[in-house]
Coordinates of N, CA and C in Angstrom, one line a residue:
Chain Q
G351 N 0.8 -1.2 0.0 CA 0.0 0.0 0.0 C 0.9 1.3 0.0
A352 N 0.2 2.4 0.0 CA 0.9 3.7 -0.1 C 1.6 4.0 1.2
G353 N 1.1 3.5 2.3 CA 1.6 3.9 3.6 C 1.5 2.7 4.6
V354 N 1.9 2.9 5.8 CA 1.9 1.9 6.8 C 0.5 2.0 7.5
S355 N -0.2 0.9 7.5 CA -1.6 0.8 8.0 C -1.6 0.1 9.3
Q356 N -2.3 0.7 10.3 CA -2.4 0.0 11.6 C -3.9 -0.1 12.0
S357 N -4.2 -1.2 12.6 CA -5.6 -1.4 13.1 C -5.6 -2.2 14.4
P358 N -6.6 -1.9 15.2 CA -7.6 -0.8 15.1 C -6.9 0.6 15.4
S359 N -7.6 1.6 15.1 CA -7.0 2.9 15.4 C -7.2 3.2 16.9
N360 N -8.2 2.7 17.5 CA -8.5 2.9 18.9 C -9.0 1.5 19.5
K361 N -8.5 1.2 20.7 CA -8.9 0.0 21.3 C -9.1 0.2 22.8
V362 N -10.3 0.0 23.4 CA -10.5 0.0 24.8 C -10.7 -1.4 25.3
T363 N -10.0 -1.8 26.3 CA -10.1 -3.2 26.8 C -10.1 -3.2 28.3
E364 N -10.7 -4.2 28.8 CA -10.7 -4.4 30.3 C -9.4 -5.0 30.7
K365 N -9.0 -4.6 31.9 CA -7.8 -5.1 32.5 C -7.9 -6.6 32.6
G366 N -6.8 -7.3 32.2 CA -6.7 -8.7 32.2 C -7.0 -9.4 30.9
K367 N -7.6 -8.7 30.0 CA -7.9 -9.2 28.6 C -6.7 -9.2 27.7
D368 N -6.7 -10.0 26.7 CA -5.6 -10.0 25.7 C -6.1 -9.1 24.5
V369 N -5.1 -8.4 23.9 CA -5.4 -7.6 22.7 C -4.3 -7.9 21.6
E370 N -4.8 -7.8 20.4 CA -3.9 -7.9 19.2 C -3.9 -6.6 18.4
L371 N -2.8 -6.1 18.1 CA -2.6 -4.9 17.3 C -2.0 -5.3 16.0
R372 N -2.5 -4.7 14.9 CA -2.0 -5.2 13.6 C -1.3 -4.1 12.9
C373 N -0.3 -4.4 12.1 CA 0.5 -3.5 11.3 C 0.7 -4.1 9.9
D374 N 0.3 -3.3 8.9 CA 0.5 -3.7 7.5 C 1.5 -2.7 6.9
P375 N 2.7 -3.1 6.7 CA 3.8 -2.2 6.3 C 3.7 -1.9 4.8
I376 N 4.5 -1.0 4.4 CA 4.6 -0.6 2.9 C 5.1 -1.9 2.2
S377 N 4.5 -2.2 1.1 CA 4.9 -3.3 0.3 C 6.4 -3.3 -0.1
G378 N 7.1 -4.4 0.2 CA 8.5 -4.4 -0.2 C 9.5 -4.0 0.9
H379 N 8.9 -3.4 2.0 CA 9.8 -3.0 3.1 C 10.1 -4.2 3.9
T380 N 11.4 -4.5 4.0 CA 11.8 -5.7 4.7 C 11.9 -5.5 6.2
A381 N 12.1 -4.3 6.7 CA 12.3 -4.1 8.1 C 11.0 -3.5 8.7
L382 N 10.7 -3.9 9.9 CA 9.4 -3.5 10.5 C 9.7 -3.3 12.0
Y383 N 9.2 -2.2 12.6 CA 9.5 -1.9 14.0 C 8.2 -1.6 14.7
W384 N 8.2 -1.9 16.0 CA 7.1 -1.5 16.9 C 7.7 -0.5 17.9
Y385 N 6.9 0.5 18.2 CA 7.3 1.5 19.2 C 6.0 1.7 20.1
R386 N 6.3 2.2 21.3 CA 5.2 2.6 22.2 C 5.4 4.1 22.6
Q387 N 4.4 4.8 22.6 CA 4.4 6.2 22.9 C 3.5 6.5 24.1
S388 N 4.0 6.8 25.2 CA 3.1 7.1 26.4 C 3.6 8.4 27.0
L389 N 2.7 9.0 27.8 CA 3.0 10.3 28.5 C 4.1 10.0 29.5
G390 N 5.1 10.9 29.4 CA 6.2 10.8 30.3 C 7.3 9.8 29.9
Q391 N 7.0 9.0 28.9 CA 8.0 8.0 28.5 C 8.5 8.2 27.1
G392 N 8.0 9.1 26.4 CA 8.4 9.4 25.0 C 8.1 8.2 24.1
L393 N 9.0 8.0 23.2 CA 8.9 6.9 22.2 C 9.8 5.8 22.6
E394 N 9.3 4.6 22.9 CA 10.1 3.5 23.3 C 10.1 2.4 22.2
F395 N 11.3 2.0 21.9 CA 11.4 0.9 21.0 C 10.9 -0.4 21.6
L396 N 10.2 -1.2 20.9 CA 9.7 -2.5 21.4 C 10.5 -3.7 20.7
I397 N 10.3 -3.8 19.4 CA 10.8 -4.9 18.7 C 11.1 -4.6 17.2
Y398 N 12.0 -5.3 16.6 CA 12.4 -5.1 15.2 C 12.3 -6.4 14.5
F399 N 11.7 -6.4 13.3 CA 11.7 -7.6 12.4 C 12.5 -7.3 11.2
Q400 N 13.3 -8.3 10.7 CA 13.9 -8.3 9.4 C 13.3 -9.5 8.7
G401 N 12.5 -9.3 7.7 CA 11.7 -10.4 7.2 C 10.8 -10.9 8.3
N402 N 10.8 -12.2 8.5 CA 9.9 -12.8 9.5 C 10.6 -13.0 10.8
S403 N 11.9 -12.7 10.9 CA 12.6 -13.0 12.1 C 12.8 -11.7 12.9
A404 N 13.0 -11.8 14.2 CA 13.1 -10.7 15.1 C 14.5 -10.6 15.7
P405 N 15.5 -10.0 15.1 CA 16.8 -10.0 15.6 C 16.9 -9.1 16.9
D406 N 16.0 -8.2 17.1 CA 16.1 -7.4 18.3 C 14.7 -7.3 18.9
K407 N 14.5 -7.9 20.1 CA 13.3 -7.8 20.8 C 13.5 -7.2 22.2
S408 N 14.6 -6.5 22.3 CA 15.1 -6.0 23.6 C 14.2 -5.1 24.3
G409 N 13.3 -4.4 23.5 CA 12.4 -3.4 24.1 C 11.1 -3.9 24.7
L410 N 10.8 -5.2 24.5 CA 9.5 -5.7 25.0 C 9.6 -5.7 26.5
P411 N 8.6 -5.0 27.1 CA 8.7 -4.7 28.6 C 8.5 -5.9 29.5
S412 N 7.8 -6.9 29.0 CA 7.6 -8.1 29.8 C 7.2 -9.3 28.9
D413 N 7.1 -10.5 29.5 CA 6.7 -11.7 28.7 C 5.2 -11.7 28.4
R414 N 4.5 -10.7 28.8 CA 3.1 -10.5 28.4 C 3.0 -10.0 26.9
F415 N 4.1 -9.4 26.5 CA 4.2 -8.8 25.1 C 4.9 -9.8 24.2
S416 N 4.3 -10.0 23.0 CA 4.9 -10.8 22.0 C 4.5 -10.2 20.6
A417 N 5.3 -10.6 19.6 CA 4.9 -10.1 18.3 C 5.4 -11.2 17.3
E418 N 4.7 -11.2 16.1 CA 5.1 -12.1 15.0 C 4.9 -11.3 13.7
R419 N 5.6 -11.8 12.7 CA 5.4 -11.3 11.4 C 5.4 -12.5 10.4
T420 N 4.4 -12.5 9.5 CA 4.3 -13.6 8.6 C 4.4 -13.1 7.2
G421 N 5.0 -13.9 6.3 CA 5.1 -13.6 4.9 C 5.9 -12.4 4.6
G422 N 6.7 -12.0 5.6 CA 7.5 -10.8 5.4 C 6.7 -9.5 5.3
S423 N 5.4 -9.6 5.8 CA 4.5 -8.5 5.6 C 3.9 -8.1 6.9
V424 N 2.6 -8.5 7.1 CA 1.8 -8.1 8.2 C 2.4 -8.6 9.5
S425 N 2.4 -7.7 10.5 CA 2.9 -8.0 11.9 C 1.7 -7.8 12.9
T426 N 1.7 -8.7 13.9 CA 0.8 -8.6 15.0 C 1.5 -8.5 16.3
L427 N 1.2 -7.4 17.1 CA 1.7 -7.3 18.5 C 0.6 -7.7 19.4
T428 N 0.9 -8.7 20.3 CA -0.1 -9.2 21.2 C 0.3 -8.9 22.6
I429 N -0.6 -8.4 23.4 CA -0.4 -8.1 24.8 C -1.4 -9.0 25.6
Q430 N -0.8 -9.8 26.4 CA -1.7 -10.7 27.2 C -1.9 -10.1 28.6
R431 N -3.1 -10.4 29.1 CA -3.4 -10.0 30.5 C -3.1 -8.5 30.7
T432 N -3.7 -7.7 29.9 CA -3.4 -6.3 29.9 C -3.5 -5.6 31.2
Q433 N -2.6 -4.7 31.5 CA -2.6 -3.9 32.7 C -2.8 -2.4 32.3
Q434 N -3.2 -1.6 33.3 CA -3.4 -0.2 33.0 C -2.2 0.5 32.5
E435 N -1.0 0.1 33.0 CA 0.2 0.7 32.5 C 0.5 0.4 31.1
D436 N -0.2 -0.5 30.4 CA -0.1 -0.8 29.0 C -0.7 0.3 28.2
S437 N -1.6 1.1 28.8 CA -2.3 2.2 28.0 C -1.2 3.1 27.3
A438 N -1.3 3.2 26.0 CA -0.4 4.0 25.3 C -0.8 4.0 23.8
V439 N -0.1 4.7 23.0 CA -0.2 4.6 21.6 C 0.9 3.7 21.0
Y440 N 0.5 2.7 20.3 CA 1.5 1.7 19.8 C 1.7 2.1 18.3
L441 N 2.9 2.4 17.9 CA 3.2 2.8 16.6 C 4.1 1.7 15.9
C442 N 3.8 1.6 14.6 CA 4.5 0.6 13.8 C 5.2 1.5 12.7
A443 N 6.4 1.0 12.3 CA 7.1 1.7 11.2 C 7.7 0.6 10.3
S444 N 7.9 1.0 9.0 CA 8.6 0.0 8.1 C 9.6 0.8 7.4
R445 N 10.6 0.1 6.8 CA 11.7 0.7 6.2 C 12.3 -0.3 5.2
E446 N 12.8 0.3 4.1 CA 13.5 -0.4 3.1 C 14.9 -0.4 3.4
T447 N 15.5 -1.5 3.8 CA 16.8 -1.6 4.3 C 17.8 -0.8 3.5
G448 N 18.7 0.0 4.1 CA 19.7 0.8 3.5 C 19.2 2.1 3.1
D449 N 17.9 2.4 3.0 CA 17.4 3.7 2.6 C 17.6 4.7 3.7
G450 N 17.5 4.3 4.9 CA 17.6 5.2 6.0 C 16.3 5.8 6.4
G451 N 15.2 5.7 5.6 CA 14.0 6.3 5.9 C 13.0 5.4 6.5
Y452 N 12.4 5.8 7.6 CA 11.4 5.0 8.3 C 10.0 5.7 8.0
T453 N 9.0 4.9 7.7 CA 7.6 5.4 7.6 C 6.8 4.9 8.7
F454 N 6.1 5.8 9.4 CA 5.3 5.4 10.6 C 3.8 5.3 10.2
G455 N 3.1 4.4 10.8 CA 1.7 4.4 10.8 C 1.1 5.4 11.7
S456 N -0.2 5.5 11.7 CA -0.9 6.5 12.6 C -1.1 6.0 14.0
G457 N -0.8 4.7 14.2 CA -0.8 4.2 15.6 C -2.1 3.6 16.0
T458 N -2.1 2.8 17.1 CA -3.2 2.3 17.8 C -3.2 2.8 19.2
R459 N -4.3 3.5 19.5 CA -4.4 4.1 20.9 C -5.1 3.0 21.8
L460 N -4.3 2.4 22.7 CA -4.8 1.4 23.6 C -5.1 2.0 24.9
T461 N -6.4 1.8 25.4 CA -6.8 2.2 26.7 C -7.2 1.0 27.5
V462 N -6.6 0.8 28.6 CA -6.9 -0.4 29.5 C -7.7 0.2 30.7
V463 N -8.9 -0.3 30.9 CA -9.8 0.2 31.9 C -10.0 -0.8 33.0
Chain N
A581 N 25.9 2.0 22.3 CA 24.5 2.4 22.4 C 24.4 3.9 22.1
Q582 N 23.2 4.3 21.6 CA 23.0 5.7 21.3 C 22.0 6.3 22.3
S583 N 22.1 7.6 22.4 CA 21.1 8.4 23.2 C 20.9 9.7 22.6
V584 N 19.7 10.3 22.8 CA 19.4 11.6 22.2 C 18.8 12.5 23.3
T585 N 19.3 13.7 23.3 CA 18.8 14.7 24.3 C 18.2 15.9 23.6
Q586 N 16.9 16.1 23.8 CA 16.3 17.4 23.3 C 16.2 18.3 24.5
L587 N 16.9 19.4 24.3 CA 17.2 20.3 25.5 C 16.0 21.1 26.0
D588 N 15.0 21.2 25.1 CA 13.8 22.0 25.5 C 12.6 21.1 25.4
S589 N 11.8 21.0 26.4 CA 10.6 20.2 26.3 C 9.4 21.0 25.7
Q590 N 9.5 22.3 25.9 CA 8.4 23.2 25.3 C 9.1 24.5 24.8
V591 N 8.7 24.9 23.6 CA 9.2 26.1 23.0 C 8.0 27.0 22.5
P592 N 7.6 28.0 23.3 CA 6.6 28.9 22.8 C 7.2 30.1 22.0
V593 N 6.6 30.3 20.8 CA 7.1 31.5 20.0 C 5.9 32.2 19.4
F594 N 6.1 33.4 18.9 CA 5.1 34.1 18.2 C 5.3 33.8 16.7
E595 N 4.1 33.9 16.0 CA 4.1 33.7 14.6 C 5.1 34.7 13.9
E596 N 5.8 34.2 12.9 CA 6.8 34.9 12.1 C 8.1 35.1 12.8
A597 N 8.2 34.6 14.0 CA 9.5 34.7 14.7 C 10.4 33.5 14.3
P598 N 11.7 33.6 14.5 CA 12.6 32.4 14.2 C 12.5 31.5 15.4
V599 N 12.9 30.2 15.1 CA 12.9 29.2 16.2 C 14.0 28.2 15.9
E600 N 14.6 27.7 17.1 CA 15.6 26.7 17.0 C 15.2 25.6 18.1
L601 N 15.1 24.4 17.6 CA 14.9 23.3 18.5 C 16.2 22.5 18.6
R602 N 16.6 22.3 19.8 CA 18.0 21.8 20.0 C 18.0 20.3 20.2
C603 N 19.0 19.6 19.6 CA 19.1 18.2 19.7 C 20.6 17.8 19.8
N604 N 20.9 17.1 20.8 CA 22.3 16.6 21.0 C 22.2 15.1 21.1
Y605 N 23.2 14.4 20.6 CA 23.2 12.9 20.6 C 24.5 12.4 21.1
S606 N 24.5 11.2 21.6 CA 25.7 10.5 22.0 C 25.8 9.1 21.3
S607 N 26.9 8.9 20.8 CA 27.1 7.6 20.1 C 28.6 7.3 19.9
S608 N 29.0 6.1 20.1 CA 30.4 5.7 19.9 C 30.7 5.3 18.4
V609 N 29.6 5.3 17.6 CA 29.7 4.9 16.2 C 29.0 6.0 15.3
S610 N 29.2 6.0 14.0 CA 28.6 7.0 13.2 C 27.1 6.7 13.1
V611 N 26.3 7.8 12.9 CA 24.9 7.7 13.0 C 24.2 8.4 11.8
Y612 N 23.0 8.0 11.5 CA 22.1 8.8 10.7 C 21.2 9.6 11.7
L613 N 20.8 10.7 11.2 CA 20.0 11.6 12.1 C 18.7 12.0 11.4
F614 N 17.7 12.2 12.2 CA 16.3 12.4 11.7 C 15.6 13.5 12.6
W615 N 14.7 14.2 12.0 CA 13.7 15.0 12.7 C 12.4 14.5 12.2
Y616 N 11.5 14.2 13.2 CA 10.1 13.8 12.9 C 9.2 14.8 13.5
V617 N 8.0 15.0 12.9 CA 7.0 15.9 13.4 C 5.7 15.2 13.7
Q618 N 5.1 15.5 14.8 CA 3.8 14.9 15.1 C 2.8 16.0 15.4
Y619 N 1.9 16.2 14.4 CA 0.8 17.1 14.6 C -0.3 16.5 15.6
P620 N -1.0 17.4 16.2 CA -2.0 16.9 17.2 C -2.9 15.7 16.6
N621 N -2.9 14.7 17.4 CA -3.8 13.5 17.0 C -3.4 12.8 15.7
Q622 N -2.1 13.0 15.3 CA -1.7 12.3 14.1 C -0.4 11.5 14.4
G623 N 0.0 10.7 13.4 CA 1.2 9.9 13.5 C 2.5 10.7 13.3
L624 N 3.6 10.1 13.3 CA 4.9 10.7 13.1 C 5.2 10.8 11.6
Q625 N 5.6 12.0 11.2 CA 6.0 12.3 9.8 C 7.4 12.7 9.7
L626 N 8.2 12.1 8.8 CA 9.6 12.5 8.6 C 9.6 13.9 8.1
L627 N 10.4 14.8 8.8 CA 10.6 16.2 8.4 C 11.9 16.3 7.6
L628 N 13.0 15.8 8.0 CA 14.2 15.8 7.3 C 15.2 14.8 7.9
K629 N 16.2 14.4 7.1 CA 17.2 13.5 7.6 C 18.6 13.8 7.1
Y630 N 19.6 13.4 7.8 CA 20.9 13.5 7.4 C 21.5 12.1 7.3
L631 N 21.9 11.7 6.1 CA 22.6 10.4 5.9 C 24.1 10.6 5.6
S632 N 24.4 11.5 4.7 CA 25.8 11.8 4.4 C 25.8 13.0 3.5
G633 N 27.0 13.5 3.1 CA 27.1 14.6 2.2 C 27.0 15.9 3.0
S634 N 26.3 16.9 2.4 CA 26.2 18.2 3.0 C 25.6 18.1 4.4
T635 N 26.2 18.9 5.3 CA 25.8 18.8 6.7 C 24.5 19.6 6.9
L636 N 24.1 20.4 5.9 CA 22.9 21.2 6.1 C 21.8 20.5 5.2
V637 N 20.7 20.1 5.9 CA 19.6 19.5 5.2 C 18.4 20.4 5.4
E638 N 17.5 20.3 4.3 CA 16.3 21.2 4.4 C 15.1 20.4 4.1
S639 N 13.9 20.9 4.7 CA 12.7 20.3 4.4 C 11.9 21.1 3.4
I640 N 10.8 20.6 2.9 CA 10.0 21.3 1.9 C 9.2 22.5 2.5
N641 N 9.0 22.5 3.8 CA 8.2 23.6 4.4 C 9.1 24.6 5.2
G642 N 10.4 24.7 4.8 CA 11.2 25.8 5.4 C 12.0 25.5 6.6
F643 N 11.9 24.3 7.1 CA 12.8 23.9 8.2 C 14.2 23.5 7.7
E644 N 15.2 23.6 8.5 CA 16.5 23.1 8.1 C 17.2 22.6 9.4
A645 N 18.2 21.7 9.2 CA 18.9 21.2 10.3 C 20.4 21.0 9.9
E646 N 21.3 21.3 10.8 CA 22.7 21.2 10.5 C 23.4 20.1 11.4
F647 N 24.0 19.2 10.7 CA 24.8 18.1 11.5 C 26.1 18.7 11.9
N648 N 26.4 18.7 13.1 CA 27.7 19.2 13.6 C 28.3 18.0 14.4
K649 N 29.3 17.4 13.7 CA 29.9 16.2 14.3 C 30.7 16.5 15.6
S650 N 31.4 17.6 15.5 CA 32.3 17.9 16.7 C 31.5 18.2 17.9
Q651 N 30.3 18.8 17.7 CA 29.4 19.1 18.9 C 28.3 18.1 19.1
T652 N 28.3 17.1 18.3 CA 27.3 16.0 18.3 C 25.9 16.6 18.4
S653 N 25.6 17.5 17.5 CA 24.3 18.2 17.5 C 23.7 18.1 16.2
F654 N 22.3 18.3 16.2 CA 21.5 18.3 14.9 C 20.3 19.2 15.2
H655 N 20.6 20.5 15.4 CA 19.6 21.4 15.8 C 18.7 21.7 14.6
L656 N 17.4 21.9 14.9 CA 16.4 22.2 13.8 C 16.1 23.7 13.9
R657 N 16.0 24.4 12.7 CA 15.7 25.8 12.7 C 14.7 26.2 11.6
K658 N 14.0 27.3 11.9 CA 13.1 27.8 10.9 C 13.2 29.3 11.1
P659 N 13.4 30.1 10.0 CA 13.6 31.6 10.2 C 12.3 32.3 10.5
S660 N 11.1 31.7 10.1 CA 9.9 32.4 10.4 C 8.8 31.3 10.5
V661 N 8.2 31.2 11.7 CA 7.3 30.1 11.9 C 5.8 30.5 11.6
H662 N 5.0 29.5 11.3 CA 3.5 29.8 11.1 C 2.8 29.0 12.2
I663 N 1.5 29.5 12.4 CA 0.6 28.8 13.3 C 0.6 27.3 13.1
S664 N 0.6 27.0 11.8 CA 0.5 25.6 11.4 C 1.7 24.7 11.8
D665 N 2.8 25.3 12.2 CA 3.9 24.6 12.6 C 3.8 24.1 14.1
T666 N 2.7 24.4 14.7 CA 2.5 24.0 16.1 C 2.4 22.4 16.1
A667 N 3.3 21.8 16.8 CA 3.3 20.3 16.8 C 4.4 19.9 17.8
E668 N 4.6 18.6 17.9 CA 5.7 18.0 18.7 C 6.7 17.5 17.7
Y669 N 8.0 17.9 18.0 CA 9.1 17.5 17.1 C 10.0 16.6 17.9
F670 N 10.4 15.5 17.2 CA 11.3 14.5 17.8 C 12.5 14.3 16.9
C671 N 13.7 14.4 17.6 CA 15.0 14.1 17.0 C 15.3 12.6 17.3
A672 N 15.9 12.0 16.3 CA 16.2 10.5 16.4 C 17.5 10.2 15.7
V673 N 18.1 9.1 16.2 CA 19.3 8.6 15.5 C 19.3 7.1 15.4
T674 N 20.1 6.6 14.4 CA 20.3 5.2 14.3 C 21.7 5.0 13.9
A675 N 22.3 3.9 14.4 CA 23.7 3.6 14.1 C 23.8 3.1 12.6
I676 N 24.8 3.7 11.9 CA 25.0 3.4 10.5 C 25.4 2.0 10.3
Y677 N 26.2 1.4 11.2 CA 26.8 0.1 11.0 C 25.7 -1.0 11.0
N678 N 24.7 -0.7 11.7 CA 23.6 -1.7 11.8 C 22.5 -1.3 10.9
Q679 N 22.5 -1.9 9.7 CA 21.6 -1.5 8.7 C 20.1 -1.7 9.1
G680 N 19.9 -2.6 10.0 CA 18.5 -2.8 10.4 C 18.2 -2.1 11.7
G681 N 19.0 -1.2 12.1 CA 19.0 -0.6 13.4 C 17.7 0.1 13.8
K682 N 17.4 0.1 15.0 CA 16.3 0.8 15.5 C 16.6 2.3 15.7
L683 N 15.5 3.1 15.6 CA 15.6 4.5 15.9 C 15.6 4.8 17.4
I684 N 16.5 5.6 17.8 CA 16.5 6.1 19.2 C 16.0 7.5 19.2
F685 N 14.9 7.8 20.0 CA 14.3 9.1 20.0 C 14.7 9.9 21.2
G686 N 14.6 11.2 21.0 CA 14.6 12.1 22.1 C 13.3 12.2 22.7
Q687 N 13.1 13.0 23.8 CA 11.9 13.0 24.5 C 10.8 13.9 23.8
G688 N 11.3 14.7 22.8 CA 10.3 15.5 22.1 C 10.4 17.0 22.6
T689 N 10.1 17.9 21.6 CA 9.9 19.3 21.9 C 8.6 19.7 21.4
E690 N 7.8 20.3 22.3 CA 6.5 20.8 21.9 C 6.6 22.3 21.4
L691 N 6.4 22.5 20.1 CA 6.5 23.8 19.6 C 5.1 24.4 19.6
S692 N 4.9 25.6 20.2 CA 3.6 26.2 20.2 C 3.8 27.6 19.6
V693 N 3.1 27.8 18.5 CA 3.2 29.1 17.8 C 2.0 29.9 18.0
K694 N 2.1 31.1 18.6 CA 1.0 31.9 19.0 C 0.9 33.1 18.0
P695 N -0.3 33.6 17.8 CA -0.5 34.7 16.9 C -0.1 36.0 17.5

């Protein structure tokens, strides 16, 4: 597609429930990144995919967080047993390796009540 | 590892005044540098980037940034701001050696342009 697409744009969930956030990167972009943006924390790196593998998952805050990427395209970030501190905007970005330019999606605003 | 410091969390200015948003970085290896802008309730948009070559880079809407290796800075400037420039601005770096590298962001600077 023309840009990075994320869904849903907004998600309200009850504490303890699992959520899945989806990212559809720009076609042909081999690198995909997840970030979290929350008040007082700025933009935090979560995980990076090159193709379907994740060479760097150092930013995942706990084992409740996981992500996968299939077909070198769509990625899903899963948060299990959500907590209120998980409330944030989750941003996805894709990049054509070597280009230097990252394109961000509009994000998913997650609210845990 | 890399880190980014944006020295001002908020910058209020009047319309048509000049502005400078400061960014300093720390890295033991060479880096690419970026400025991203986030308008209210929108995602991040690339404003400009420095990869190599001329140390002065410009955006299409009048912003410019200069890479200063000796001072490890990449300050963003605009000679005359508009109300529509009101947004949050993020400076970011990534290590050149790691082609798949993640972006490391500063905490952001909120630019508020008043009439």
